Amino acid sequence: MAEPAASPYSTESVAFRSALDVIRGVEPRVADAITQELADQREMLKLIASENYASPAVLLAMGNWFSDKYAEGTVGRRFYAGCRNVDTVEALAAEHARGVFGAAHAYAQPHSGIDANLVAFWAVLSQRVESPALAKAGVRQVNDLSEEDWARLRADFGNQRMLGMSLDAGGHLTHGFRPNISGKMFEQRSYGTDPATGLLDYDALRATAREFRPMILVAGYSAYPRLVNFRIMREIADEVGATLMVDMAHFAGLVAGKVLTGDFDPVPHANIVTTTTHKSLRGPRGGLVLCDEELAEHVDRGCPMVLGGPLPHVMAAKAVALAEAARPEFGGYAQAIVDNSRALAEGLLKRGTRLVTGGTDNHLVLIDVSGYGLTGRQAEAALLESGIVTNRNAIPQDPNGAWYTSGIRIGTPALTTRGLGPAEMDEIAGLIDTVLSGTTAAPAPKGGLSKAHHVLDAAVADQVAQRAADLLAGFPLYPGIDLS
Ligand SMILES: *Cc1c(COP(=O)(O)O)cnc(C)c1O
């Protein structure tokens, strides 16, 4: 990813070392923690599907005085004076986002993926509930509504429906589930996958949509290893009068890199698209909303509707990351993510590992660890002991629920950034299989087997961890940065 100059005198080394010296002068323990975090990340075999490594340019764009600035409003229309440089970076972030994704409009202010979704939900409510109510009352803004009309509008906000992918099929909490605010705002129903194939069941989804008639149909996922056909999604949305919202938080990098095109590119099909910028897109932690012309003015009300002041330093980093994503090399990176994911899946399948849907078409693989007689929690802990960082995840119809689970989700964006390729993925599949085969559920205190605890021979764990470390040593993380 970065320049190969692994010298303490390289530009990158000097930049980060100097920054750490400045921090050390105030609170040395923070400087030490930052230094240690780099060392830890360099040692981790990171298969967390939602994580990545942002470039030094992205990281440095965040660490500066842009952080000091309040800039509520939109580019050129701020509630604070002195925003011309914030305007520059926010306009650049939006311009690059429109270019990379081919979107009519982009809004770069959301602080995170959940915030991007809140902006999107309220943009749709603004367009489809608030605007008609204002027009009917013959007023321009909510402050001009009578108490009675306002009370009715508030009730109407709370009476809308959302249809989203179920959690155990790979959907996200922010798609209308009760523990999240989205589930408290909307009456929600879920669609899922075909129990026989594990694939999205569009016919069942269409039937549910016809019956339920949601205002918002949400597509997108955190743990579905296959492609989603957004053309069909839009057809279904149009048929029932729903707005199609796609949350591409996980796979935005594959869209930016033109690996997902045609029916599988959400941008031409959806009315509104949300994403994080820090997952496969490899930018700073943050969110982004893309939309058609009709929704643009509603999306731009995100701040102050649901967001506080924007984070100008993060918008600067988004502009840098999106400029990186616009380069031809990023297409190669995105393709390599998928090639690696396929190699990982094939490596597991040939060793007899059960995968949800039997494989992958994107950046992630969902292992059904019940084949090893383990819960996801046990598998996650055993892998961690062996130097492999993953996360447990529910699988469709999971008998162990959302806490213990029966799945392990693994993804390739981070290791692909480090430069690992299909041969390494095959070897990693072997390491995973070695650990899971060597792990057993611990006996439960009251008899039977524990769902939480496991037994793994320390020699096996050490051997795998050593091999993982050797493998990573060939692919240095941040090769241009030497803090010694
Ligand atoms: C990660 C994720 C989010 C939330 O992103 P945050 O930046 O953590 O708020 C939202 N939706 C989906 C589908 C995600 O995968």
Short mmCIF file of C-alpha atoms and ligand atoms in Angstrom, two decimals:
data_model
loop_
_atom_site.label_atom_id
_atom_site.label_comp_id
_atom_site.label_asym_id
_atom_site.label_seq_id
_atom_site.Cartn_x
_atom_site.Cartn_y
_atom_site.Cartn_z
CA MET A 1 0.00 0.00 0.00
CA ALA A 2 2.63 2.57 0.99
CA GLU A 3 6.08 3.42 -0.31
CA PRO A 4 8.51 0.61 0.44
CA ALA A 5 11.05 2.91 2.10
CA ALA A 6 11.36 1.15 5.47
CA SER A 7 13.82 3.58 6.97
CA PRO A 8 13.56 5.65 10.12
CA TYR A 9 14.36 8.66 7.89
CA SER A 10 11.55 8.14 5.37
CA THR A 11 8.97 10.92 5.18
CA GLU A 12 6.33 8.72 6.77
CA SER A 13 8.60 7.57 9.61
CA VAL A 14 9.60 11.12 10.43
CA ALA A 15 5.98 12.33 10.30
CA PHE A 16 4.67 9.75 12.75
CA ARG A 17 7.74 9.77 15.01
CA SER A 18 7.60 13.57 15.31
CA ALA A 19 3.88 13.46 16.07
CA LEU A 20 4.51 10.88 18.79
CA ASP A 21 7.26 13.03 20.27
CA VAL A 22 4.85 15.94 20.53
CA ILE A 23 2.22 13.75 22.23
CA ARG A 24 4.82 12.20 24.53
CA GLY A 25 5.62 15.69 25.81
CA VAL A 26 2.08 15.92 27.24
CA GLU A 27 0.93 12.39 28.11
CA PRO A 28 3.59 9.77 27.43
CA ARG A 29 1.20 6.90 28.17
CA VAL A 30 -0.94 7.88 25.19
CA ALA A 31 2.13 8.01 22.93
CA ASP A 32 3.13 4.58 24.24
CA ALA A 33 -0.35 3.16 23.62
CA ILE A 34 -0.34 4.47 20.04
CA THR A 35 3.11 2.95 19.46
CA GLN A 36 2.03 -0.33 21.02
CA GLU A 37 -1.12 -0.40 18.89
CA LEU A 38 1.03 -0.35 15.74
CA ALA A 39 3.14 -3.18 17.11
CA ASP A 40 0.03 -5.20 18.01
CA GLN A 41 -1.61 -4.59 14.64
CA ARG A 42 1.57 -5.67 12.91
CA GLU A 43 1.44 -8.98 14.78
CA MET A 44 -2.25 -9.71 14.33
CA LEU A 45 -3.53 -11.97 11.61
CA LYS A 46 -6.60 -9.82 11.19
CA LEU A 47 -9.57 -11.52 9.55
CA ILE A 48 -12.22 -9.16 10.95
CA ALA A 49 -14.36 -8.52 7.86
CA SER A 50 -15.22 -4.94 8.86
CA GLU A 51 -11.67 -3.73 9.53
CA ASN A 52 -8.87 -2.48 7.33
CA TYR A 53 -5.67 -0.40 7.40
CA ALA A 54 -6.01 3.20 6.21
CA SER A 55 -3.06 4.74 4.41
CA PRO A 56 -0.61 7.08 6.19
CA ALA A 57 -2.05 9.97 4.12
CA VAL A 58 -5.55 9.19 5.40
CA LEU A 59 -4.32 8.90 9.00
CA LEU A 60 -2.36 12.14 8.86
CA ALA A 61 -5.23 14.08 7.29
CA MET A 62 -7.17 13.42 10.53
CA GLY A 63 -4.57 14.61 13.01
CA ASN A 64 -4.67 18.39 12.75
CA TRP A 65 -6.44 21.68 13.49
CA PHE A 66 -9.42 20.92 11.26
CA SER A 67 -10.60 19.18 14.40
CA ASP A 68 -11.02 22.59 16.06
CA LYS A 69 -13.60 23.93 13.66
CA TYR A 70 -17.37 24.09 13.96
CA ALA A 71 -19.06 23.97 10.57
CA GLU A 72 -22.77 23.26 10.96
CA GLY A 73 -24.68 23.62 7.74
CA THR A 74 -23.54 22.65 4.25
CA VAL A 75 -20.79 23.80 1.91
CA GLY A 76 -21.18 27.55 1.33
CA ARG A 77 -24.16 27.74 3.77
CA ARG A 78 -22.71 27.52 7.27
CA PHE A 79 -24.06 28.68 10.62
CA TYR A 80 -20.49 29.63 11.60
CA ALA A 81 -18.03 32.06 10.08
CA GLY A 82 -14.56 31.13 8.87
CA CYS A 83 -15.39 27.85 7.16
CA ARG A 84 -13.72 28.31 3.78
CA ASN A 85 -11.16 25.55 4.28
CA VAL A 86 -13.75 23.17 5.69
CA ASP A 87 -15.83 23.99 2.60
CA THR A 88 -12.84 23.00 0.47
CA VAL A 89 -12.41 19.55 2.05
CA GLU A 90 -16.11 18.78 2.37
CA ALA A 91 -16.66 19.74 -1.31
CA LEU A 92 -13.70 17.57 -2.30
CA ALA A 93 -14.97 14.60 -0.29
CA ALA A 94 -18.40 14.93 -1.94
CA GLU A 95 -16.92 15.46 -5.40
CA HIS A 96 -14.70 12.37 -5.10
CA ALA A 97 -17.60 10.35 -3.70
CA ARG A 98 -19.84 11.31 -6.63
CA GLY A 99 -17.06 10.45 -9.05
CA VAL A 100 -16.05 7.14 -7.47
CA PHE A 101 -19.60 5.87 -7.10
CA GLY A 102 -21.31 7.64 -10.02
CA ALA A 103 -23.85 9.21 -7.65
CA ALA A 104 -25.96 12.31 -8.30
CA HIS A 105 -25.41 13.64 -4.78
CA ALA A 106 -23.06 12.88 -1.88
CA TYR A 107 -23.16 13.97 1.76
CA ALA A 108 -19.87 13.50 3.59
CA GLN A 109 -20.81 14.60 7.11
CA PRO A 110 -22.07 11.45 8.89
CA HIS A 111 -19.75 10.55 11.76
CA SER A 112 -20.27 6.82 11.37
CA GLY A 113 -22.31 4.20 9.55
CA ILE A 114 -25.13 4.34 12.07
CA ASP A 115 -25.28 8.12 11.66
CA ALA A 116 -25.40 7.76 7.88
CA ASN A 117 -28.38 5.45 8.30
CA LEU A 118 -30.12 7.91 10.63
CA VAL A 119 -29.56 10.68 8.10
CA ALA A 120 -31.04 8.44 5.40
CA PHE A 121 -34.10 7.41 7.45
CA TRP A 122 -34.90 11.00 8.32
CA ALA A 123 -34.29 12.15 4.74
CA VAL A 124 -36.93 9.68 3.58
CA LEU A 125 -39.30 10.74 6.38
CA SER A 126 -38.66 14.36 5.50
CA GLN A 127 -39.42 13.71 1.83
CA ARG A 128 -42.39 11.42 2.24
CA VAL A 129 -44.02 12.45 5.54
CA GLU A 130 -42.93 15.97 6.48
CA SER A 131 -42.97 17.67 3.06
CA PRO A 132 -46.52 16.56 2.19
CA ALA A 133 -47.71 17.63 5.67
CA LEU A 134 -46.17 21.08 5.23
CA ALA A 135 -47.69 21.40 1.76
CA LYS A 136 -51.10 20.37 3.04
CA ALA A 137 -50.95 22.94 5.84
CA GLY A 138 -49.69 25.55 3.39
CA VAL A 139 -46.58 26.39 5.44
CA ARG A 140 -42.85 26.32 4.65
CA GLN A 141 -41.39 24.84 7.79
CA VAL A 142 -42.30 22.85 10.89
CA ASN A 143 -42.22 25.87 13.21
CA ASP A 144 -45.18 27.29 11.28
CA LEU A 145 -47.43 24.26 11.87
CA SER A 146 -50.31 24.53 14.33
CA GLU A 147 -49.97 22.49 17.54
CA GLU A 148 -52.57 20.11 16.19
CA ASP A 149 -50.85 19.60 12.82
CA TRP A 150 -47.52 19.20 14.57
CA ALA A 151 -48.91 16.52 16.89
CA ARG A 152 -50.31 14.66 13.89
CA LEU A 153 -47.01 14.89 12.01
CA ARG A 154 -45.09 13.58 15.02
CA ALA A 155 -47.45 10.63 15.27
CA ASP A 156 -47.06 10.01 11.53
CA PHE A 157 -43.27 9.91 11.83
CA GLY A 158 -43.67 7.04 14.25
CA ASN A 159 -46.15 5.11 12.12
CA GLN A 160 -44.01 4.14 9.16
CA ARG A 161 -42.78 0.74 8.11
CA MET A 162 -39.39 -0.64 7.24
CA LEU A 163 -38.51 -3.99 5.69
CA GLY A 164 -34.91 -5.11 6.22
CA MET A 165 -32.77 -8.23 6.13
CA SER A 166 -33.04 -10.36 9.25
CA LEU A 167 -30.11 -10.36 11.64
CA ASP A 168 -29.47 -14.07 11.39
CA ALA A 169 -29.41 -13.85 7.59
CA GLY A 170 -26.68 -11.20 7.89
CA GLY A 171 -28.61 -7.94 8.29
CA HIS A 172 -27.54 -5.11 10.59
CA LEU A 173 -29.04 -3.89 13.88
CA THR A 174 -29.63 -0.45 12.36
CA HIS A 175 -32.07 -1.93 9.83
CA GLY A 176 -35.04 -1.73 12.16
CA PHE A 177 -34.17 -3.97 15.10
CA ARG A 178 -35.46 -3.21 18.55
CA PRO A 179 -32.18 -2.71 20.42
CA ASN A 180 -31.32 0.05 17.92
CA ILE A 181 -33.17 3.34 17.55
CA SER A 182 -34.30 2.28 14.05
CA GLY A 183 -36.45 -0.44 15.62
CA LYS A 184 -38.00 2.10 17.97
CA MET A 185 -38.76 4.50 15.10
CA PHE A 186 -40.22 2.04 12.59
CA GLU A 187 -42.60 -0.86 12.57
CA GLN A 188 -40.22 -3.45 11.18
CA ARG A 189 -40.43 -6.72 9.36
CA SER A 190 -37.56 -8.87 8.10
CA TYR A 191 -36.78 -10.86 5.04
CA GLY A 192 -34.29 -13.70 5.09
CA THR A 193 -32.59 -16.44 3.20
CA ASP A 194 -33.77 -19.77 1.83
CA PRO A 195 -33.07 -22.38 4.53
CA ALA A 196 -32.02 -24.93 1.90
CA THR A 197 -29.48 -22.78 0.02
CA GLY A 198 -28.71 -19.95 2.43
CA LEU A 199 -29.29 -17.53 -0.48
CA LEU A 200 -31.54 -14.48 -0.40
CA ASP A 201 -35.09 -15.52 -1.24
CA TYR A 202 -36.37 -12.75 -3.53
CA ASP A 203 -39.77 -14.40 -4.06
CA ALA A 204 -40.43 -14.56 -0.33
CA LEU A 205 -39.15 -11.00 0.00
CA ARG A 206 -41.52 -9.82 -2.75
CA ALA A 207 -44.46 -11.55 -1.07
CA THR A 208 -43.62 -9.96 2.29
CA ALA A 209 -43.22 -6.54 0.67
CA ARG A 210 -46.60 -6.83 -1.09
CA GLU A 211 -48.30 -7.71 2.13
CA PHE A 212 -46.44 -5.36 4.50
CA ARG A 213 -46.05 -2.36 2.13
CA PRO A 214 -43.03 -0.73 3.80
CA MET A 215 -42.13 2.91 3.24
CA ILE A 216 -38.44 1.91 3.21
CA LEU A 217 -36.98 -1.30 1.83
CA VAL A 218 -33.45 -1.70 3.20
CA ALA A 219 -30.90 -3.86 1.43
CA GLY A 220 -27.35 -4.45 2.61
CA TYR A 221 -25.72 -6.63 5.21
CA SER A 222 -22.83 -7.27 7.57
CA ALA A 223 -22.58 -11.02 7.25
CA TYR A 224 -23.97 -12.28 3.94
CA PRO A 225 -21.27 -13.87 1.79
CA ARG A 226 -23.02 -13.53 -1.57
CA LEU A 227 -24.08 -10.82 -4.02
CA VAL A 228 -27.36 -8.95 -3.76
CA ASN A 229 -29.26 -8.16 -6.96
CA PHE A 230 -30.19 -4.52 -6.51
CA ARG A 231 -32.14 -4.38 -9.79
CA ILE A 232 -34.59 -6.92 -8.36
CA MET A 233 -34.62 -5.03 -5.06
CA ARG A 234 -35.60 -1.85 -6.87
CA GLU A 235 -38.32 -3.63 -8.82
CA ILE A 236 -39.82 -4.87 -5.58
CA ALA A 237 -39.52 -1.44 -3.96
CA ASP A 238 -41.21 0.23 -6.93
CA GLU A 239 -43.98 -2.33 -6.98
CA VAL A 240 -44.97 -1.56 -3.38
CA GLY A 241 -44.19 2.16 -3.37
CA ALA A 242 -41.15 1.83 -1.10
CA THR A 243 -37.97 3.88 -1.15
CA LEU A 244 -34.99 1.59 -1.75
CA MET A 245 -32.17 2.24 0.67
CA VAL A 246 -28.96 0.25 0.34
CA ASP A 247 -26.50 0.15 3.23
CA MET A 248 -23.22 -0.82 1.56
CA ALA A 249 -21.13 -0.29 4.72
CA HIS A 250 -19.32 -3.59 4.24
CA PHE A 251 -18.87 -3.72 0.49
CA ALA A 252 -18.40 -0.06 -0.53
CA GLY A 253 -14.80 -0.83 -1.49
CA LEU A 254 -15.97 -3.49 -3.92
CA VAL A 255 -18.37 -0.96 -5.48
CA ALA A 256 -15.69 1.74 -5.64
CA GLY A 257 -13.25 -0.74 -7.19
CA LYS A 258 -15.84 -1.79 -9.83
CA VAL A 259 -15.92 -5.41 -8.74
CA LEU A 260 -19.66 -5.06 -8.12
CA THR A 261 -21.20 -3.72 -11.32
CA GLY A 262 -24.52 -3.91 -13.21
CA ASP A 263 -27.27 -5.45 -11.10
CA PHE A 264 -24.85 -5.76 -8.17
CA ASP A 265 -23.86 -2.08 -8.01
CA PRO A 266 -26.37 -0.46 -5.64
CA VAL A 267 -25.84 3.13 -6.73
CA PRO A 268 -27.78 3.17 -10.04
CA HIS A 269 -30.65 1.19 -8.52
CA ALA A 270 -31.18 2.64 -5.05
CA ASN A 271 -32.85 5.92 -4.16
CA ILE A 272 -30.41 6.33 -1.31
CA VAL A 273 -27.17 4.57 -0.38
CA THR A 274 -25.35 4.72 2.92
CA THR A 275 -21.92 3.46 3.86
CA THR A 276 -19.12 3.55 6.33
CA THR A 277 -15.81 4.81 5.01
CA HIS A 278 -13.51 2.64 7.13
CA LYS A 279 -14.34 -0.94 6.09
CA SER A 280 -13.50 -2.21 2.60
CA LEU A 281 -13.34 1.42 1.40
CA ARG A 282 -10.18 1.79 3.54
CA GLY A 283 -10.74 5.37 4.67
CA PRO A 284 -11.10 7.05 8.08
CA ARG A 285 -13.80 5.96 10.54
CA GLY A 286 -16.92 7.67 9.27
CA GLY A 287 -20.07 7.57 7.18
CA LEU A 288 -21.29 8.77 3.80
CA VAL A 289 -24.69 9.11 2.12
CA LEU A 290 -25.29 9.04 -1.65
CA CYS A 291 -28.67 9.77 -3.18
CA ASP A 292 -30.68 10.80 -6.20
CA GLU A 293 -31.56 14.44 -6.94
CA GLU A 294 -35.00 14.22 -5.31
CA LEU A 295 -33.59 13.26 -1.93
CA ALA A 296 -30.58 15.60 -1.97
CA GLU A 297 -32.14 18.55 -0.13
CA HIS A 298 -33.50 16.20 2.55
CA VAL A 299 -30.18 14.42 3.04
CA ASP A 300 -28.40 17.76 3.38
CA ARG A 301 -30.50 18.45 6.48
CA GLY A 302 -28.65 15.66 8.30
CA CYS A 303 -26.91 18.31 10.39
CA PRO A 304 -28.62 19.57 12.53
CA MET A 305 -31.46 17.05 12.08
CA VAL A 306 -29.61 14.08 13.58
CA LEU A 307 -25.93 15.05 13.50
CA GLY A 308 -23.96 17.49 15.57
CA GLY A 309 -21.28 19.61 13.96
CA PRO A 310 -19.41 17.78 11.21
CA LEU A 311 -15.90 16.47 11.82
CA PRO A 312 -13.83 18.50 9.35
CA HIS A 313 -10.63 16.54 10.04
CA VAL A 314 -12.44 13.30 9.19
CA MET A 315 -14.00 14.83 6.07
CA ALA A 316 -10.46 15.81 5.00
CA ALA A 317 -9.42 12.18 5.46
CA LYS A 318 -12.51 11.00 3.55
CA ALA A 319 -11.47 13.23 0.64
CA VAL A 320 -7.99 11.66 0.69
CA ALA A 321 -9.35 8.10 0.93
CA LEU A 322 -11.83 8.69 -1.90
CA ALA A 323 -9.04 10.17 -4.05
CA GLU A 324 -7.17 6.89 -3.40
CA ALA A 325 -10.28 4.89 -4.29
CA ALA A 326 -10.52 6.80 -7.59
CA ARG A 327 -7.10 5.50 -8.69
CA PRO A 328 -6.92 2.51 -11.02
CA GLU A 329 -4.86 0.57 -8.40
CA PHE A 330 -7.89 0.53 -6.14
CA GLY A 331 -9.73 -1.60 -8.70
CA GLY A 332 -6.90 -4.11 -8.43
CA TYR A 333 -7.12 -4.02 -4.65
CA ALA A 334 -10.89 -4.63 -4.69
CA GLN A 335 -10.51 -7.56 -7.09
CA ALA A 336 -7.74 -9.00 -4.91
CA ILE A 337 -10.05 -8.83 -1.85
CA VAL A 338 -12.57 -11.06 -3.64
CA ASP A 339 -9.91 -13.38 -5.10
CA ASN A 340 -8.51 -13.83 -1.60
CA SER A 341 -11.93 -14.43 -0.11
CA ARG A 342 -12.62 -17.12 -2.72
CA ALA A 343 -9.22 -18.73 -2.05
CA LEU A 344 -9.93 -18.72 1.69
CA ALA A 345 -13.35 -20.31 1.11
CA GLU A 346 -11.92 -22.95 -1.23
CA GLY A 347 -9.12 -23.71 1.22
CA LEU A 348 -11.68 -24.27 3.96
CA LEU A 349 -14.09 -26.28 1.80
CA LYS A 350 -11.39 -28.68 0.65
CA ARG A 351 -10.56 -29.35 4.31
CA GLY A 352 -14.21 -30.18 5.00
CA THR A 353 -15.23 -26.96 6.74
CA ARG A 354 -18.93 -26.04 6.47
CA LEU A 355 -19.58 -22.60 5.01
CA VAL A 356 -22.91 -20.79 5.05
CA THR A 357 -24.14 -20.75 1.40
CA GLY A 358 -21.26 -23.07 0.53
CA GLY A 359 -18.84 -20.31 -0.45
CA THR A 360 -18.47 -16.61 -1.17
CA ASP A 361 -18.80 -14.01 -3.92
CA ASN A 362 -17.61 -11.04 -1.89
CA HIS A 363 -15.07 -10.11 0.80
CA LEU A 364 -16.37 -12.36 3.56
CA VAL A 365 -16.83 -16.00 4.47
CA LEU A 366 -19.17 -17.30 7.15
CA ILE A 367 -17.98 -20.53 8.75
CA ASP A 368 -20.55 -22.80 10.37
CA VAL A 369 -18.46 -24.07 13.28
CA SER A 370 -21.13 -26.49 14.50
CA GLY A 371 -19.40 -28.93 12.15
CA TYR A 372 -16.48 -28.85 14.62
CA GLY A 373 -18.79 -29.33 17.60
CA LEU A 374 -18.13 -25.75 18.76
CA THR A 375 -20.04 -22.54 19.36
CA GLY A 376 -18.89 -19.36 17.65
CA ARG A 377 -17.69 -18.10 21.00
CA GLN A 378 -15.46 -21.11 21.58
CA ALA A 379 -14.10 -20.97 18.03
CA GLU A 380 -13.40 -17.24 18.29
CA ALA A 381 -11.49 -17.71 21.56
CA ALA A 382 -9.49 -20.70 20.28
CA LEU A 383 -8.50 -18.81 17.11
CA LEU A 384 -7.49 -15.77 19.13
CA GLU A 385 -5.24 -17.91 21.33
CA SER A 386 -3.64 -19.08 18.10
CA GLY A 387 -2.96 -15.56 16.84
CA ILE A 388 -5.92 -15.34 14.46
CA VAL A 389 -8.37 -12.49 15.07
CA THR A 390 -11.96 -13.10 13.92
CA ASN A 391 -15.42 -12.51 15.31
CA ARG A 392 -18.25 -14.86 16.10
CA ASN A 393 -21.46 -14.30 14.20
CA ALA A 394 -24.94 -15.79 14.14
CA ILE A 395 -25.80 -17.98 11.17
CA PRO A 396 -29.29 -18.45 9.69
CA GLN A 397 -31.61 -20.24 12.17
CA ASP A 398 -28.75 -20.23 14.66
CA PRO A 399 -29.50 -22.71 17.48
CA ASN A 400 -27.04 -20.90 19.78
CA GLY A 401 -28.52 -17.41 19.48
CA ALA A 402 -26.78 -14.07 18.97
CA TRP A 403 -24.41 -14.32 21.96
CA TYR A 404 -22.78 -17.76 21.66
CA THR A 405 -23.63 -18.20 17.94
CA SER A 406 -22.61 -21.03 15.63
CA GLY A 407 -20.59 -18.99 13.18
CA ILE A 408 -17.26 -17.31 12.63
CA ARG A 409 -17.16 -14.43 10.17
CA ILE A 410 -13.91 -13.84 8.38
CA GLY A 411 -13.03 -11.28 5.73
CA THR A 412 -10.08 -10.35 3.57
CA PRO A 413 -9.96 -6.51 3.16
CA ALA A 414 -7.28 -6.02 5.83
CA LEU A 415 -4.94 -8.86 4.89
CA THR A 416 -5.29 -7.92 1.23
CA THR A 417 -4.10 -4.41 2.09
CA ARG A 418 -1.02 -6.04 3.68
CA GLY A 419 -0.38 -7.78 0.38
CA LEU A 420 -1.25 -11.39 1.21
CA GLY A 421 -2.53 -13.40 -1.76
CA PRO A 422 -4.38 -16.63 -2.57
CA ALA A 423 -1.48 -18.92 -1.61
CA GLU A 424 -1.37 -17.37 1.86
CA MET A 425 -5.16 -17.64 2.10
CA ASP A 426 -4.95 -21.36 1.48
CA GLU A 427 -2.38 -21.68 4.22
CA ILE A 428 -4.51 -19.58 6.59
CA ALA A 429 -7.49 -21.85 5.82
CA GLY A 430 -5.27 -24.74 6.94
CA LEU A 431 -4.35 -22.92 10.16
CA ILE A 432 -8.02 -22.21 10.92
CA ASP A 433 -8.93 -25.83 10.31
CA THR A 434 -6.04 -27.03 12.50
CA VAL A 435 -7.19 -24.85 15.40
CA LEU A 436 -10.89 -25.69 15.10
CA SER A 437 -10.21 -29.42 14.67
CA GLY A 438 -7.97 -29.35 17.73
CA THR A 439 -10.52 -27.56 19.91
CA THR A 440 -13.29 -29.20 21.91
CA ALA A 441 -16.12 -27.80 24.00
CA ALA A 442 -15.23 -27.88 27.70
CA PRO A 443 -17.51 -29.90 30.01
CA ALA A 444 -20.18 -27.76 31.66
CA PRO A 445 -20.21 -27.65 35.48
CA LYS A 446 -23.68 -29.22 35.60
CA GLY A 447 -22.89 -31.89 33.01
CA GLY A 448 -23.07 -31.76 29.23
CA LEU A 449 -20.96 -29.31 27.26
CA SER A 450 -20.26 -25.65 27.88
CA LYS A 451 -21.20 -23.12 25.20
CA ALA A 452 -18.67 -20.64 26.51
CA HIS A 453 -15.51 -22.56 27.33
CA HIS A 454 -13.23 -24.67 25.22
CA VAL A 455 -10.14 -26.84 25.44
CA LEU A 456 -7.22 -26.39 23.06
CA ASP A 457 -3.77 -27.90 23.44
CA ALA A 458 -1.36 -25.01 24.10
CA ALA A 459 1.21 -26.62 21.80
CA VAL A 460 -1.23 -26.48 18.87
CA ALA A 461 -2.12 -22.87 19.62
CA ASP A 462 1.56 -21.89 19.89
CA GLN A 463 2.51 -23.68 16.72
CA VAL A 464 -0.26 -21.99 14.71
CA ALA A 465 0.52 -18.59 16.24
CA GLN A 466 4.17 -19.01 15.29
CA ARG A 467 3.27 -19.94 11.72
CA ALA A 468 0.87 -16.98 11.50
CA ALA A 469 3.61 -14.64 12.70
CA ASP A 470 6.08 -16.05 10.15
CA LEU A 471 3.53 -15.58 7.41
CA LEU A 472 2.88 -11.94 8.39
CA ALA A 473 6.59 -11.18 8.63
CA GLY A 474 6.73 -11.46 4.84
CA PHE A 475 4.05 -8.76 4.47
CA PRO A 476 4.98 -5.83 6.70
CA LEU A 477 2.14 -3.54 7.77
CA TYR A 478 2.86 0.14 7.04
CA PRO A 479 6.16 -0.78 5.41
CA GLY A 480 7.11 2.87 5.09
CA ILE A 481 6.89 3.50 8.84
CA ASP A 482 9.84 2.68 11.10
CA LEU A 483 9.45 4.16 14.59
CA SER A 484 12.78 2.88 15.92
C1 LIG B 1 -20.62 -1.51 10.25
C2 LIG B 1 -22.00 -1.28 9.79
C3 LIG B 1 -22.74 -0.17 10.22
C4 LIG B 1 -22.30 0.73 11.34
O1 LIG B 1 -21.16 1.45 11.15
P1 LIG B 1 -20.54 2.30 12.36
O2 LIG B 1 -19.55 3.19 11.68
O3 LIG B 1 -19.95 1.33 13.30
O4 LIG B 1 -21.65 3.08 12.97
C5 LIG B 1 -23.98 0.04 9.65
N1 LIG B 1 -24.48 -0.80 8.73
C6 LIG B 1 -23.81 -1.89 8.32
C7 LIG B 1 -24.43 -2.79 7.30
C8 LIG B 1 -22.56 -2.18 8.85
O5 LIG B 1 -21.93 -3.29 8.47
#
